[in-house]
Short mmCIF file of C-alpha atoms and ligand atoms in Angstrom, two decimals:
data_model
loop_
_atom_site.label_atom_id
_atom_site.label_comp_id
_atom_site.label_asym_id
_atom_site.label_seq_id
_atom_site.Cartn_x
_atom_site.Cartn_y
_atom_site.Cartn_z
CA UNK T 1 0.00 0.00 0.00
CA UNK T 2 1.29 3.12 -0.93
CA UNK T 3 2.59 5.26 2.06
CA UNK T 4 2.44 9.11 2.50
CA UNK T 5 6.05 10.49 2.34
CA UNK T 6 8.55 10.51 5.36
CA UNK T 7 8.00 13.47 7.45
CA UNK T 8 5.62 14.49 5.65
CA UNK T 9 1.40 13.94 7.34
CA UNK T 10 -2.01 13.45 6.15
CA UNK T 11 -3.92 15.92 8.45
CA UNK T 12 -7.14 13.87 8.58
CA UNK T 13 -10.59 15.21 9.48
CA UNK T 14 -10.27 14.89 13.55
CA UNK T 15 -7.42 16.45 13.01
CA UNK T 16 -8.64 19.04 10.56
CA UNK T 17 -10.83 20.73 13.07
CA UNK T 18 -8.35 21.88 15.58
CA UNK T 19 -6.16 23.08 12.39
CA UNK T 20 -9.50 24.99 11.59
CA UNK T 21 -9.59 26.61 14.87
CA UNK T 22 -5.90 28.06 15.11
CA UNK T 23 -6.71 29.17 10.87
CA UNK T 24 -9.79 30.91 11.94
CA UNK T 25 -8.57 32.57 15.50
CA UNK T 26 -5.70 34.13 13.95
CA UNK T 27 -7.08 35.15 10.63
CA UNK T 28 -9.57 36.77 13.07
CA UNK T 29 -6.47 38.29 15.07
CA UNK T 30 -4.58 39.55 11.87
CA UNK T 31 -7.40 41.10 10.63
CA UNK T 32 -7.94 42.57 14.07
CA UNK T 33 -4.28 44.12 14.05
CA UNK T 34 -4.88 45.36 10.35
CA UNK T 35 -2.65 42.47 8.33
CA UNK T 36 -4.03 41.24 4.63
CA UNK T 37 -3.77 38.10 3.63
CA UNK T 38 -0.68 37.14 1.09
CA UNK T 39 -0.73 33.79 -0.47
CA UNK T 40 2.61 32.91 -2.42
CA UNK T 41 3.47 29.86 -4.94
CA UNK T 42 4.89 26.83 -3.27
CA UNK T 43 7.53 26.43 -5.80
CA UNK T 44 10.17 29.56 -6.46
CA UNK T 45 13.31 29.67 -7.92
CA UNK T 46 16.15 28.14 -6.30
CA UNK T 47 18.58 31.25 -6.10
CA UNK T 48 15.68 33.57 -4.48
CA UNK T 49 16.90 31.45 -1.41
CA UNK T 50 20.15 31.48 -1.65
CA UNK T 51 20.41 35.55 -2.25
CA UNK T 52 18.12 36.20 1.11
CA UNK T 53 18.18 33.54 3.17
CA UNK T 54 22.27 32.57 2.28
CA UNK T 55 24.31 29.97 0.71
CA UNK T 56 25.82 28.81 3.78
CA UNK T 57 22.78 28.50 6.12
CA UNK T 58 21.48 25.24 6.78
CA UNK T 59 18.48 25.62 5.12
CA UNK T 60 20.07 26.08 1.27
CA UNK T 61 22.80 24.08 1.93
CA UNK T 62 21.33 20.98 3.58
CA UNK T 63 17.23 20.56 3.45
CA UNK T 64 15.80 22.73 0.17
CA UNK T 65 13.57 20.02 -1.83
CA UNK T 66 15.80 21.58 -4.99
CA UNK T 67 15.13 20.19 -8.14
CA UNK T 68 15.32 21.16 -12.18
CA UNK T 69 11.87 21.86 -13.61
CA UNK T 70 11.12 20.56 -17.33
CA UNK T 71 12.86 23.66 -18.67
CA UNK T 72 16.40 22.93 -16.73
CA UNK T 73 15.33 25.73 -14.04
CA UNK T 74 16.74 25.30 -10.78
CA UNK T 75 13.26 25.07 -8.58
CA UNK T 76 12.89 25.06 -4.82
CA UNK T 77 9.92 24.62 -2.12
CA UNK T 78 9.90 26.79 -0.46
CA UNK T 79 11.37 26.62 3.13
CA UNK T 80 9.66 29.36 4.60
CA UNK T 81 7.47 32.60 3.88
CA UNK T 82 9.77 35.47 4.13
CA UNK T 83 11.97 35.49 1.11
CA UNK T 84 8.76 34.49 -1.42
CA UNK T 85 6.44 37.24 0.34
CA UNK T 86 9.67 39.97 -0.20
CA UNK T 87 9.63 38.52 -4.10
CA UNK T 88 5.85 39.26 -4.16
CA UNK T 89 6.03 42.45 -2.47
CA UNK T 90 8.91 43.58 -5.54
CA UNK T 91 6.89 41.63 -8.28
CA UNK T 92 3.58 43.92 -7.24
CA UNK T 93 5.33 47.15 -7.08
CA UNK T 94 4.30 47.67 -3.83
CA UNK T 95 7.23 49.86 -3.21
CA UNK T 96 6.23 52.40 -6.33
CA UNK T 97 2.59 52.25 -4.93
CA UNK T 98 2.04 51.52 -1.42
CA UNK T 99 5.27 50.96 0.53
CA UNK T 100 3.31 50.29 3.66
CA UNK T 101 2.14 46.68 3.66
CA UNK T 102 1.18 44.72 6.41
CA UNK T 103 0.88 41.46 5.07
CA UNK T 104 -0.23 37.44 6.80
CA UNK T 105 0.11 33.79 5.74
CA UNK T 106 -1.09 30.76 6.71
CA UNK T 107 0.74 27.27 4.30
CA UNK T 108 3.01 25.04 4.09
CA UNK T 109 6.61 25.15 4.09
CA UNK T 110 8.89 22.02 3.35
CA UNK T 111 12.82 21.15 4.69
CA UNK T 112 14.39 17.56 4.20
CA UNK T 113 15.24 17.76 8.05
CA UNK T 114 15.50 14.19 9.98
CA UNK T 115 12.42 13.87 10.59
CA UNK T 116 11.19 13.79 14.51
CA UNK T 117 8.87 15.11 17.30
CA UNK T 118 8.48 18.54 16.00
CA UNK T 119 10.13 18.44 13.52
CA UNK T 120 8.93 17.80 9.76
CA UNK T 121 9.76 17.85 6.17
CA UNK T 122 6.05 19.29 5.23
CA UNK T 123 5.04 21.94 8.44
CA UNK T 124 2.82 24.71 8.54
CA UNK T 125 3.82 28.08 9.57
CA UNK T 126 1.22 30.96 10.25
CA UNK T 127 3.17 34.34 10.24
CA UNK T 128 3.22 38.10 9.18
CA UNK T 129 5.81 40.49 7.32
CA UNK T 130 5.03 44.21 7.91
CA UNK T 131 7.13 45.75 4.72
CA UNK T 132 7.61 49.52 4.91
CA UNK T 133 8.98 51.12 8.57
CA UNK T 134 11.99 50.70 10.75
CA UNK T 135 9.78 51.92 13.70
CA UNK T 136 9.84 50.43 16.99
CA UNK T 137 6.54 50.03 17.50
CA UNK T 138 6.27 48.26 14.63
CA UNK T 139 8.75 45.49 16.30
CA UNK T 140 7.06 45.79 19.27
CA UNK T 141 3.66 45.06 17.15
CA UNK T 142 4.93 42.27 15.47
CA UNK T 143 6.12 40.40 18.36
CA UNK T 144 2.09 41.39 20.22
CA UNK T 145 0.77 39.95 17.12
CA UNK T 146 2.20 37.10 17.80
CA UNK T 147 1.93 36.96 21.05
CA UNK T 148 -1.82 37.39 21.03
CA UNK T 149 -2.35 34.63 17.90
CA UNK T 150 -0.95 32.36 20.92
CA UNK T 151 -3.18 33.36 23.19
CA UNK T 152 -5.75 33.38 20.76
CA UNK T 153 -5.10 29.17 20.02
CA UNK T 154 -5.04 28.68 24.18
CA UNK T 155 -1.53 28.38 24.12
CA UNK T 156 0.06 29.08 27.50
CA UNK T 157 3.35 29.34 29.29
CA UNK T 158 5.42 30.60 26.03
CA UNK T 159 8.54 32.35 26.66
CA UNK T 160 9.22 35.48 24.59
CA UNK T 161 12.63 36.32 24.11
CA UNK T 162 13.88 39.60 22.41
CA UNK T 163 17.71 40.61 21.30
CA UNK T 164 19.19 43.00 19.04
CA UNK T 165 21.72 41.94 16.30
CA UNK T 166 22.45 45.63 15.57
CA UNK T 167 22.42 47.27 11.88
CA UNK T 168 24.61 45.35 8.61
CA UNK T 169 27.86 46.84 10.27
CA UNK T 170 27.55 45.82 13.91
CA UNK T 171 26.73 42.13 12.93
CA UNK T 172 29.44 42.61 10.61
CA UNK T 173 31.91 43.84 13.61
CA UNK T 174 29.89 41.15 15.98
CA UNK T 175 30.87 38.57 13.28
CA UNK T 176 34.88 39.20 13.21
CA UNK T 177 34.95 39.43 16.74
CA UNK T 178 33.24 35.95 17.37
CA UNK T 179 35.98 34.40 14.16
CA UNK T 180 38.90 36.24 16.12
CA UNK T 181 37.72 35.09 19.94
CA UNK T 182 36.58 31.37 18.42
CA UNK T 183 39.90 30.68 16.30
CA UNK T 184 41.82 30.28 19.23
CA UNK T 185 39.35 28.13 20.90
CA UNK T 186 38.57 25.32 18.13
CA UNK T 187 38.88 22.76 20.17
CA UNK T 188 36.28 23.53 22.52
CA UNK T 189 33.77 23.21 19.05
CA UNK T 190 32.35 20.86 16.83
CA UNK T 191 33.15 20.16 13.37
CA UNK T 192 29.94 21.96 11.94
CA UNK T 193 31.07 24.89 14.05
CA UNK T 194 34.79 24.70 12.70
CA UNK T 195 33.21 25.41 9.41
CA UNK T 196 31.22 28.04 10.36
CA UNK T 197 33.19 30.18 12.17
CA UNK T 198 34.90 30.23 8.55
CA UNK T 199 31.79 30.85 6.88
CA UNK T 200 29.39 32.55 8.39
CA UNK T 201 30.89 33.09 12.38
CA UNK T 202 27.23 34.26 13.81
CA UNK T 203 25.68 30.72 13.16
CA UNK T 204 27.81 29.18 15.56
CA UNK T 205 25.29 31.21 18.52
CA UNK T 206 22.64 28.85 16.80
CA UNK T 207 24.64 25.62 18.17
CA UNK T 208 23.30 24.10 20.75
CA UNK T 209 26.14 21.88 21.48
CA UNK T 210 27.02 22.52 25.22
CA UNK T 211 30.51 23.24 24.62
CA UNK T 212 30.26 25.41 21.70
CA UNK T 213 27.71 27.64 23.77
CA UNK T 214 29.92 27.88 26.43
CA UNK T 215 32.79 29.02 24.16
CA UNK T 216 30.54 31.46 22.64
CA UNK T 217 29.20 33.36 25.53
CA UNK T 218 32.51 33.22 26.83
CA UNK T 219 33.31 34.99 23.48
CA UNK T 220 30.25 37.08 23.97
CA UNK T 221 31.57 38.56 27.02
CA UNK T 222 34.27 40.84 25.46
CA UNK T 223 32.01 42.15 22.54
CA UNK T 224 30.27 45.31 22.54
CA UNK T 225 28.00 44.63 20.44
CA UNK T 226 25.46 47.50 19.16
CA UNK T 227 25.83 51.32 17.79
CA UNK T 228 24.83 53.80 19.66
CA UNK T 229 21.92 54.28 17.35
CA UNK T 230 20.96 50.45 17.48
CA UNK T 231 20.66 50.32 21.19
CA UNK T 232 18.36 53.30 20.84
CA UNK T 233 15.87 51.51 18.86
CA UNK T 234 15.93 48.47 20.60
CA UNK T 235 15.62 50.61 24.32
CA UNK T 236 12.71 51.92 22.67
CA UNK T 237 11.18 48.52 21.51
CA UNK T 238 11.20 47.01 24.98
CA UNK T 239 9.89 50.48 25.89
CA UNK T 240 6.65 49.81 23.36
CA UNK T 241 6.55 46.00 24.70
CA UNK T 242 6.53 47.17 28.61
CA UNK T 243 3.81 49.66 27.42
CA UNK T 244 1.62 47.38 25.75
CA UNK T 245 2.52 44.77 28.41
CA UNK T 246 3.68 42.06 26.38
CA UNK T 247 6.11 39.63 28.92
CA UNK T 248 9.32 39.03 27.55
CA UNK T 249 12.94 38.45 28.25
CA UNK T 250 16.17 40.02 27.05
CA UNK T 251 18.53 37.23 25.67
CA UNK T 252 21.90 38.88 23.89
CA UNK T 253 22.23 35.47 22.79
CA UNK T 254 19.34 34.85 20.54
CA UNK T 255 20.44 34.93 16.42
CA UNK T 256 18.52 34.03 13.68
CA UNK T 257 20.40 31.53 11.71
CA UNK T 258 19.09 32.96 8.37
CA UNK T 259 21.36 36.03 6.42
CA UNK T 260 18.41 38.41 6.59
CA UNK T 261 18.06 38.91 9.75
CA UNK T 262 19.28 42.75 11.31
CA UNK T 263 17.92 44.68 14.29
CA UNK T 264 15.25 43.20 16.70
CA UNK T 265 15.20 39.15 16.58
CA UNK T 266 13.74 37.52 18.76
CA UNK T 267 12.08 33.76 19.55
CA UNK T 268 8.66 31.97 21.56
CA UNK T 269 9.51 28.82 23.27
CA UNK T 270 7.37 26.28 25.30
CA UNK T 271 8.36 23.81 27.74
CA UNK T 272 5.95 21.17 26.09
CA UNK T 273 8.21 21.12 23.00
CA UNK T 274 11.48 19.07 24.82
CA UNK T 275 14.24 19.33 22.03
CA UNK T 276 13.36 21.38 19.60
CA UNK T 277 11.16 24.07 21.60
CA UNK T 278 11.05 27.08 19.82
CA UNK T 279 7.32 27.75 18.84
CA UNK T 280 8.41 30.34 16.68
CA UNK T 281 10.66 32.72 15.85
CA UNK T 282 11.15 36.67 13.91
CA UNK T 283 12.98 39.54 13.56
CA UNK T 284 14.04 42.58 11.46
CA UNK T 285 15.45 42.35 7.87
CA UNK T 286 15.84 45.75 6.63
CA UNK T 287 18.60 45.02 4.12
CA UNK T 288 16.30 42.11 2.22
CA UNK T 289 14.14 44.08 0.13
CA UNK T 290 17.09 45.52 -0.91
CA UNK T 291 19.48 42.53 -1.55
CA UNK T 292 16.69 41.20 -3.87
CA UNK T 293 16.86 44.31 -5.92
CA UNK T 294 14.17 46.86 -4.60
CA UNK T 295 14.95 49.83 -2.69
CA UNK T 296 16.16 50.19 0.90
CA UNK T 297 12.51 49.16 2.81
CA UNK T 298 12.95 48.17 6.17
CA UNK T 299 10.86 45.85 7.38
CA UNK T 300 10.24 42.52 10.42
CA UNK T 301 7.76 39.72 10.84
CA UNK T 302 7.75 36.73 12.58
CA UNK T 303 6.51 32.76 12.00
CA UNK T 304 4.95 30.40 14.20
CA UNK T 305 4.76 26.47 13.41
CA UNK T 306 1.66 24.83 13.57
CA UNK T 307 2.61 21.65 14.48
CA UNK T 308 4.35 22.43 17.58
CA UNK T 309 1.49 25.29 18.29
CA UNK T 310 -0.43 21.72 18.20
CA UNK T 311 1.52 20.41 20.59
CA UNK T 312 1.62 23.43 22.71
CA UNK T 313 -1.87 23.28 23.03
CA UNK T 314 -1.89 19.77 24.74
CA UNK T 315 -2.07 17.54 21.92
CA UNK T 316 -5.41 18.77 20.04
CA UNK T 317 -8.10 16.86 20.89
CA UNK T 318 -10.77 19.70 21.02
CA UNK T 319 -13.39 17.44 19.06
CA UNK T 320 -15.13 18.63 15.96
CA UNK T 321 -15.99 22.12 15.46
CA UNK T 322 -19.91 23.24 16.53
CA UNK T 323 -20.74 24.73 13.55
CA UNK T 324 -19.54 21.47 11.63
CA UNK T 325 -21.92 19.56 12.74
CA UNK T 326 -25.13 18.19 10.99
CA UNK T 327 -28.24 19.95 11.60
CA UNK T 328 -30.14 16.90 10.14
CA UNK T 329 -29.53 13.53 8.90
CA UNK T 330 -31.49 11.53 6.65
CA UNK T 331 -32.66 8.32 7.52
CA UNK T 332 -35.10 6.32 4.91
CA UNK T 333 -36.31 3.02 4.76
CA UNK T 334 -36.87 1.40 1.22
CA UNK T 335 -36.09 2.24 -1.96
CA UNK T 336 -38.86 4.45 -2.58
CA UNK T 337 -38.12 6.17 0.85
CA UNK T 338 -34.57 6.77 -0.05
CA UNK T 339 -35.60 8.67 -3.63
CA UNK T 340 -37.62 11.13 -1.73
CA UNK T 341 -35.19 11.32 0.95
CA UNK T 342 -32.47 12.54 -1.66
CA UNK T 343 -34.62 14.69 -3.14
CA UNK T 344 -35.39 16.48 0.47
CA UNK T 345 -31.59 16.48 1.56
CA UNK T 346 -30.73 18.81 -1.78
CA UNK T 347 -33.82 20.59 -0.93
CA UNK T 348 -32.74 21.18 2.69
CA UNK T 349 -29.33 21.97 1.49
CA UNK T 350 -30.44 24.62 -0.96
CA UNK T 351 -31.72 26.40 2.28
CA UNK T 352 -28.29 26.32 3.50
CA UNK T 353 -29.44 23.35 6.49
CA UNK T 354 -26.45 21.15 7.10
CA UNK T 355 -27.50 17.64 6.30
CA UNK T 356 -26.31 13.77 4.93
CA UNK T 357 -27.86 10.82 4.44
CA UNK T 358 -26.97 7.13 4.23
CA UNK T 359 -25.14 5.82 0.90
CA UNK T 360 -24.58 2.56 2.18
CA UNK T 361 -28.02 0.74 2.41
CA UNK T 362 -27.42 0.96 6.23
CA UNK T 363 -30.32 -0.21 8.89
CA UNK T 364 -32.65 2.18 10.32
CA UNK T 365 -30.65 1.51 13.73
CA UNK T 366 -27.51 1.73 11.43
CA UNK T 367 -28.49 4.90 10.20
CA UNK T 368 -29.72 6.18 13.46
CA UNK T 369 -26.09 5.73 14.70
CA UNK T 370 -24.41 7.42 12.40
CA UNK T 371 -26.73 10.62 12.84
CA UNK T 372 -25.88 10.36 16.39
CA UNK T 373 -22.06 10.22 15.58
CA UNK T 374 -22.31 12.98 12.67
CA UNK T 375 -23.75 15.05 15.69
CA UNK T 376 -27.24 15.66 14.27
CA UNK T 377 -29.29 17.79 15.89
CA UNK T 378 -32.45 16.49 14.40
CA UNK T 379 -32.96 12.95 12.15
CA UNK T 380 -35.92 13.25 9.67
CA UNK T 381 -37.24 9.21 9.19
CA UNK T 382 -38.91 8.41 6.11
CA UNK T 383 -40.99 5.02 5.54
CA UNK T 384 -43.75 3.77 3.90
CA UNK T 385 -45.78 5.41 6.21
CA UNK T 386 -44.41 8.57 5.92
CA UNK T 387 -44.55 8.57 2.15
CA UNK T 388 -48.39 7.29 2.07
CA UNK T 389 -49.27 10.70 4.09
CA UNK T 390 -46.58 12.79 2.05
CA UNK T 391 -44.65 14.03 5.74
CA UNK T 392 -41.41 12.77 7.41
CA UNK T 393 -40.88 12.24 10.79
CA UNK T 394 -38.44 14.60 12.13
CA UNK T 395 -36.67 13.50 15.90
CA UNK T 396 -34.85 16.01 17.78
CA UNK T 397 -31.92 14.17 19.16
CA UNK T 398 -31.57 16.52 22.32
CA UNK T 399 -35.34 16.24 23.52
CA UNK T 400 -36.16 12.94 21.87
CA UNK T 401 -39.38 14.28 20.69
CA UNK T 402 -40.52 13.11 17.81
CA UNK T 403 -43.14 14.90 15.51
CA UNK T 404 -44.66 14.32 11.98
CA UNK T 405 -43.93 16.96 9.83
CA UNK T 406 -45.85 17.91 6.07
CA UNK T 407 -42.65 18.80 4.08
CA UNK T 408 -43.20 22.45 3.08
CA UNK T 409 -42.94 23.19 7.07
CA UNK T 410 -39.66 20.96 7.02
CA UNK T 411 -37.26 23.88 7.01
CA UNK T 412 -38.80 26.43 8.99
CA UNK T 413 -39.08 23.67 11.66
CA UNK T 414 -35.37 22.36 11.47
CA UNK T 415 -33.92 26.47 11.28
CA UNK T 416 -36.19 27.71 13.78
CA UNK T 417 -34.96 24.87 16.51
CA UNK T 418 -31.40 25.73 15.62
CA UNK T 419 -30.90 29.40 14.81
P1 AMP X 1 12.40 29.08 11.50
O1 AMP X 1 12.11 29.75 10.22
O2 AMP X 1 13.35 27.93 11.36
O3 AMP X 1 12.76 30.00 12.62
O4 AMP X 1 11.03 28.41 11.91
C1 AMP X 1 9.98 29.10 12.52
C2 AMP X 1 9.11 28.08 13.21
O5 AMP X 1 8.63 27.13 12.25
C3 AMP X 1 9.84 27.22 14.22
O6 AMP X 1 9.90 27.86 15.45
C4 AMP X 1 9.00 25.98 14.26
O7 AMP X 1 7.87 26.14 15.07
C5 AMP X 1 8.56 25.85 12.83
N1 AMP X 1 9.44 24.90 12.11
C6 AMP X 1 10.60 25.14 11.50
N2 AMP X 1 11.10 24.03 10.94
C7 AMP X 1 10.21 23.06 11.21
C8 AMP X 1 10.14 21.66 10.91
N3 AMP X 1 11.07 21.06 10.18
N4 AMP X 1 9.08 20.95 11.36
C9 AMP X 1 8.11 21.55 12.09
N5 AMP X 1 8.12 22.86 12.40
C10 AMP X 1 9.15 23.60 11.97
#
């Protein structure tokens, strides 16, 4: 039998209906906070990652699904939302028209990772990009946003923690620092470290080897790391956070792995995630826009996976949504029965009443299970009877009473119980 891919899930309709919930509560909450919904091709070219997210990262290097298209293209999936939503935000000309964008997602996002709790090759990420400013508040909005879309999907206990990387020339200066203090200390790190601290020296504060973090905060210690002018804006985004009382924690050793990132960074954590616990994760990128040809456009967002929001949450069980239900179910008996029973559950439908009926020559009892289990509110019985004196019998599940019924009163009775 064939199998679904590794790392890669089937979200199945039990499961569907807690997905539903965290879709709907923070479309609700980015609407709420004035963000539009973007939605971006899966597929992009291969070297739109490699320009803004970097060649040596992790994510181009090791776990793009790359591949050549029919044409010889180099194609990728794309590993995340930021680089594709910066493409979109050039392709539209949002930056000749309407710099200002505030912009949301909600898709998937695929890395060949090993798979494992938390961690998968097809995820989901819900997150936000607000293009256009290099104002405080607008960090200090972003990381509220996301703060509240947790909230929003019960999640509790998260850990917000905030840092500054400083503008292109302080990571630049934080970068030869960390190569200078870490060359002499090589053997303290791992091999993937010895490489990076050649390559890209900031990715080595993403190990989380204990060693290597021990050499790096060591390291850490004799940096200064921000301009005068980046401190400011970051005093001033804790400033807007304290305001709006959003909880948080200052962490100087919080990077984001990917090239992008300048200014404000910052990551959510949860205790129910073991290993891998970051929830999410954001930050500035004010050179991006740029790198990928635009203008200088400052700009920060953040993403949140769904799958570990799902485990956040306890696990998901929440049960099927209330307005999924069935407001009626259909339950004939004989062929004749089941014609007319058709014909009433397109009628029924028409008037925008949830309904089903059997399609498997079920049993009356049969059928009178399923309702139950579809969460009917009401079952409508046809029989012989029934179709002699041209009515149905419609049983409210939650009273048990049971009434006949002349079919033009059908809907008005069924809406009137449950609007
Ligand atoms: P990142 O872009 O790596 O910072 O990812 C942002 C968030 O997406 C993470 O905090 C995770 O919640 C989620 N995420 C990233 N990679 C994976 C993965 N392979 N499987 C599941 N969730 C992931």
């Amino acid at each position: 039998m064939p199998k679904a891919l590794k790392g890669m899930k089937d979200i199945i309709p039990q499961d569907a209906a807690m997905w539903q919930r965290f879709e709907s509560a923070s479309r609700g909450i980015f609407h709420t906070f004035g963000y539009r919904e973007i939605r971006t091709p899966i597929l992009e070219e291969t070297a739109l990652f490699v320009k803004s997210i970097g060649g040596e990262t992790d994510i181009v290097t090791k776990e793009m699904f790359s591949f050549k298209d029919r044409g010889e293209r180099d194609i990728s999936m794309r590993p995340e939302g930021t680089a594709p939503i910066a493409r979109a935000y050039l392709e539209a000309g949002f930056h000749n028209t309407e710099m200002f964008q505030k912009l949301y997602y909600i898709g998937p996002m695929f890395r060949a990772e090993r798979p494992q709790a938390g961690r998968m090759r097809q995820f989901h990420q819900i997150g936000a990009e607000a293009i256009g400013s290099s104002h405080p508040a607008l960090d200090a909005e972003v990381i509220a946003l996301m703060a509240k879309i947790l909230d929003g999907c019960g999640i509790k206990d998260y850990r917000i923690r905030v840092n500054s990387l400083g503008c292109a020339e302080d990571k630049k200066r934080l970068s030869k620092a960390l190569k200078d203090d870490l060359s002499g200390k090589k053997v303290l790190l791992c091999d993937d470290c010895k490489t990076r601290i050649k390559v890209n020296p900031l990715r080595v504060m993403d190990c989380k080897k204990d060693s290597c973090r021990d050499a790096v905060r060591g390291a850490f210690r004799a940096i200064k790391l921000l301009c005068e002018g980046c401190v400011k804006h970051f005093d001033s985004v804790k400033a807007r956070l304290d305001d709006i009382k959003v909880s948080y924690v200052t962490d100087q050793y919080i990077v984001r792995g990917l090239d992008y990132y300048t200014g404000t960074v910052f990551e959510v954590s949860h205790p129910a995630l073991g290993a891998q616990d970051a929830l999410g994760a954001g930050g500035r990128y004010d050179n991006l826009i740029k790198d990928l040809g635009g203008p200088e456009i400052s700009a920060t967002g953040f993403a949140l996976g769904m799958e570990r929001m799902l485990i956040a949450a306890g696990g998901g069980k929440f049960g099927e949504k209330p307005e999924n239900r069935l407001a009626a179910y259909i339950a004939t008996i004989g062929v004749e029965a089941e014609r007319r029973g058709f014909e009433i559950v397109n009628a029924l439908r028409v008037s925008g009443v949830k309904c089903d009926m059997d399609y498997e020559g079920k049993s009356l009892k049969a059928q009178m299970r399923s309702a139950d289990k579809l969460g009917a509110r009401f079952v409508i019985i046809i029989g012989e009877d029934e179709l002699a004196r041209d009515e149905v019998t419609l049983r409210d599940m939650e009273s048990k009473e049971q009434v006949s019924v002349k079919l033009p009163d059908l809907v008005k009775r069924i809406t009137g119980k449950i609007c």
